[in-house]
């Protein structure tokens, strides 16, 4: 039986080493919601919410998840007995629409608790088998093609197995073309448009085909499947969906419509691990490769992504860069690192997340905090 008796929600501020620009906005400091859960037997665990400050990726933000978790998500979980962690997501979905990032933060935390309680690594509990995962880098939109080429060159020299280039109208063909020309025909390149185009741009986007990208991610609207299908019929480059895949049902629709050939799974986007596993398994039966995306997570969310990416059908490098790519100093020890072959080790030999949360540092970075307790819990635990 699983029973969470206490949930503490915090907001921390963590400055990025360099601003990260995508077609829909720029961020230079992350406002991150962290969740600390306490089980009835006092086992504790951490998780992270991927919501951003602005609603420019999905409709959720750090402020909406704060509201959703305190008002609706935590009350559905606190003090309730679950015989299996897979029951948590259905309990959060019943007559409760949307708010997938808020749900995911808590659901994933319960998975980490469950792993801690049986002494298993999160990766093993999820069914992961890889002991290391291939890593890609996601490069934000740069001032000029020259700066982008330099960043991409450095990334490959560091060992990254994939370079994802953020694009938007005015910073697309010339930018990606410059990188292809500079780094050669075999460099593993892809582009991510974060919804910057419409079907009227189909011919323009077809000019990416000769650049032999591994895939182009989410060129059209965040909730579109039909126009992506139209575009996929006109491109040889595989389309990868990110924003549009919010559930296993949307993955089924994508496969039925032919809206893309690859799926970027972010557990925070789809409501957590149970939903991620369903998408992973479905895609595997259809021969659709998946890879793990990122949302500029701290070391806590990164641990969740690394664990998920250790599953069988994660066959393409994930956006799971090491801590130093993002932060002067991460909030976990050890920090996440990548070897010269672009691989991140999965901590299969440690229970739960596989890294320690630096709680003193988290305390120092915390700007607000609320503790929610099950009605039947005697005393408050300290987290
Ligand atoms: O579309 O994958 C995306 C970051 C913020 C919002 C959306 C996206 C991204 C990334 C970052 O590409 C990947 C990473 O965490 O390194
Ligand atoms: Mg994306």
PDB file of N, CA and C in Angstrom, residues 22-23 57 138-139 141 164-168 176 190-197 213 215-219 240 242-243 264 266 291 319:
ATOM      1  N   UNK A  22      13.428  30.228 -27.509  1.00  0.00           N
ATOM      2  CA  UNK A  22      12.702  29.409 -28.471  1.00  0.00           C
ATOM      3  C   UNK A  22      11.759  30.341 -29.230  1.00  0.00           C
ATOM      4  N   UNK A  23      11.055  29.826 -30.248  1.00  0.00           N
ATOM      5  CA  UNK A  23      10.272  30.728 -31.097  1.00  0.00           C
ATOM      6  C   UNK A  23       9.215  31.486 -30.298  1.00  0.00           C
ATOM      7  N   UNK A  57       4.362  27.502 -23.806  1.00  0.00           N
ATOM      8  CA  UNK A  57       4.601  26.124 -24.267  1.00  0.00           C
ATOM      9  C   UNK A  57       3.286  25.352 -24.191  1.00  0.00           C
ATOM     10  N   UNK A 138      19.957  20.795 -26.866  1.00  0.00           N
ATOM     11  CA  UNK A 138      18.973  21.642 -27.523  1.00  0.00           C
ATOM     12  C   UNK A 138      19.532  23.059 -27.515  1.00  0.00           C
ATOM     13  N   UNK A 139      19.796  23.590 -28.708  1.00  0.00           N
ATOM     14  CA  UNK A 139      20.397  24.926 -28.818  1.00  0.00           C
ATOM     15  C   UNK A 139      19.317  25.955 -29.112  1.00  0.00           C
ATOM     16  N   UNK A 141      17.622  29.693 -30.113  1.00  0.00           N
ATOM     17  CA  UNK A 141      17.806  30.544 -31.297  1.00  0.00           C
ATOM     18  C   UNK A 141      18.942  31.532 -31.016  1.00  0.00           C
ATOM     19  N   UNK A 164      19.970  19.603 -31.507  1.00  0.00           N
ATOM     20  CA  UNK A 164      18.649  20.117 -31.869  1.00  0.00           C
ATOM     21  C   UNK A 164      18.751  21.626 -31.976  1.00  0.00           C
ATOM     22  N   UNK A 165      18.289  22.145 -33.098  1.00  0.00           N
ATOM     23  CA  UNK A 165      18.399  23.571 -33.381  1.00  0.00           C
ATOM     24  C   UNK A 165      17.009  24.183 -33.326  1.00  0.00           C
ATOM     25  N   UNK A 166      16.824  25.164 -32.462  1.00  0.00           N
ATOM     26  CA  UNK A 166      15.537  25.847 -32.409  1.00  0.00           C
ATOM     27  C   UNK A 166      15.418  26.755 -33.629  1.00  0.00           C
ATOM     28  N   UNK A 167      14.273  26.703 -34.277  1.00  0.00           N
ATOM     29  CA  UNK A 167      14.075  27.529 -35.465  1.00  0.00           C
ATOM     30  C   UNK A 167      12.798  28.355 -35.366  1.00  0.00           C
ATOM     31  N   UNK A 168      12.727  29.373 -36.194  1.00  0.00           N
ATOM     32  CA  UNK A 168      11.511  30.180 -36.361  1.00  0.00           C
ATOM     33  C   UNK A 168      11.647  30.871 -37.714  1.00  0.00           C
ATOM     34  N   UNK A 176      20.084  26.417 -40.210  1.00  0.00           N
ATOM     35  CA  UNK A 176      20.312  24.969 -40.210  1.00  0.00           C
ATOM     36  C   UNK A 176      21.265  24.600 -41.356  1.00  0.00           C
ATOM     37  N   UNK A 190      18.809  18.041 -35.885  1.00  0.00           N
ATOM     38  CA  UNK A 190      17.357  18.143 -36.019  1.00  0.00           C
ATOM     39  C   UNK A 190      16.949  19.575 -35.713  1.00  0.00           C
ATOM     40  N   UNK A 191      15.689  19.912 -36.004  1.00  0.00           N
ATOM     41  CA  UNK A 191      15.195  21.262 -35.736  1.00  0.00           C
ATOM     42  C   UNK A 191      13.922  21.169 -34.903  1.00  0.00           C
ATOM     43  N   UNK A 192      13.673  22.209 -34.095  1.00  0.00           N
ATOM     44  CA  UNK A 192      12.446  22.277 -33.281  1.00  0.00           C
ATOM     45  C   UNK A 192      11.855  23.675 -33.437  1.00  0.00           C
ATOM     46  N   UNK A 193      10.606  23.746 -33.932  1.00  0.00           N
ATOM     47  CA  UNK A 193      10.000  25.041 -34.254  1.00  0.00           C
ATOM     48  C   UNK A 193       9.054  25.551 -33.171  1.00  0.00           C
ATOM     49  N   UNK A 194       8.697  24.722 -32.220  1.00  0.00           N
ATOM     50  CA  UNK A 194       7.763  25.153 -31.168  1.00  0.00           C
ATOM     51  C   UNK A 194       6.590  25.963 -31.736  1.00  0.00           C
ATOM     52  N   UNK A 195       5.935  25.410 -32.733  1.00  0.00           N
ATOM     53  CA  UNK A 195       4.652  25.949 -33.255  1.00  0.00           C
ATOM     54  C   UNK A 195       4.785  27.209 -34.112  1.00  0.00           C
ATOM     55  N   UNK A 196       5.989  27.502 -34.621  1.00  0.00           N
ATOM     56  CA  UNK A 196       6.203  28.799 -35.262  1.00  0.00           C
ATOM     57  C   UNK A 196       5.641  28.903 -36.674  1.00  0.00           C
ATOM     58  N   UNK A 197       5.146  27.800 -37.251  1.00  0.00           N
ATOM     59  CA  UNK A 197       4.707  27.815 -38.652  1.00  0.00           C
ATOM     60  C   UNK A 197       3.240  27.398 -38.781  1.00  0.00           C
ATOM     61  N   UNK A 213      17.759  16.260 -42.042  1.00  0.00           N
ATOM     62  CA  UNK A 213      17.621  16.293 -40.585  1.00  0.00           C
ATOM     63  C   UNK A 213      17.064  14.961 -40.088  1.00  0.00           C
ATOM     64  N   UNK A 215      14.903  14.780 -37.870  1.00  0.00           N
ATOM     65  CA  UNK A 215      13.462  15.043 -37.743  1.00  0.00           C
ATOM     66  C   UNK A 215      13.259  16.544 -37.564  1.00  0.00           C
ATOM     67  N   UNK A 216      12.023  16.980 -37.760  1.00  0.00           N
ATOM     68  CA  UNK A 216      11.649  18.350 -37.413  1.00  0.00           C
ATOM     69  C   UNK A 216      10.529  18.266 -36.387  1.00  0.00           C
ATOM     70  N   UNK A 217      10.748  18.947 -35.271  1.00  0.00           N
ATOM     71  CA  UNK A 217       9.838  18.830 -34.132  1.00  0.00           C
ATOM     72  C   UNK A 217       8.794  19.946 -34.154  1.00  0.00           C
ATOM     73  N   UNK A 218       7.548  19.550 -33.986  1.00  0.00           N
ATOM     74  CA  UNK A 218       6.399  20.425 -33.739  1.00  0.00           C
ATOM     75  C   UNK A 218       6.433  21.745 -34.507  1.00  0.00           C
ATOM     76  N   UNK A 219       6.391  21.662 -35.855  1.00  0.00           N
ATOM     77  CA  UNK A 219       6.352  22.920 -36.610  1.00  0.00           C
ATOM     78  C   UNK A 219       5.052  23.700 -36.415  1.00  0.00           C
ATOM     79  N   UNK A 240       8.465  15.032 -35.761  1.00  0.00           N
ATOM     80  CA  UNK A 240       8.402  14.558 -34.380  1.00  0.00           C
ATOM     81  C   UNK A 240       7.414  15.460 -33.646  1.00  0.00           C
ATOM     82  N   UNK A 242       5.830  17.021 -30.173  1.00  0.00           N
ATOM     83  CA  UNK A 242       6.125  17.309 -28.766  1.00  0.00           C
ATOM     84  C   UNK A 242       4.818  17.814 -28.143  1.00  0.00           C
ATOM     85  N   UNK A 243       4.550  19.137 -28.252  1.00  0.00           N
ATOM     86  CA  UNK A 243       3.374  19.758 -27.626  1.00  0.00           C
ATOM     87  C   UNK A 243       2.070  19.018 -27.913  1.00  0.00           C
ATOM     88  N   UNK A 264       8.409  12.821 -29.057  1.00  0.00           N
ATOM     89  CA  UNK A 264       9.193  13.328 -27.939  1.00  0.00           C
ATOM     90  C   UNK A 264       8.312  13.152 -26.703  1.00  0.00           C
ATOM     91  N   UNK A 266       7.811  13.855 -22.853  1.00  0.00           N
ATOM     92  CA  UNK A 266       8.209  14.567 -21.643  1.00  0.00           C
ATOM     93  C   UNK A 266       7.206  14.148 -20.586  1.00  0.00           C
ATOM     94  N   UNK A 291      11.847   9.496 -27.886  1.00  0.00           N
ATOM     95  CA  UNK A 291      13.008   9.987 -27.143  1.00  0.00           C
ATOM     96  C   UNK A 291      12.510  10.922 -26.057  1.00  0.00           C
ATOM     97  N   UNK A 319      16.912  14.995 -24.839  1.00  0.00           N
ATOM     98  CA  UNK A 319      17.374  16.344 -24.449  1.00  0.00           C
ATOM     99  C   UNK A 319      17.709  16.315 -22.953  1.00  0.00           C
TER     100      UNK A 319
END
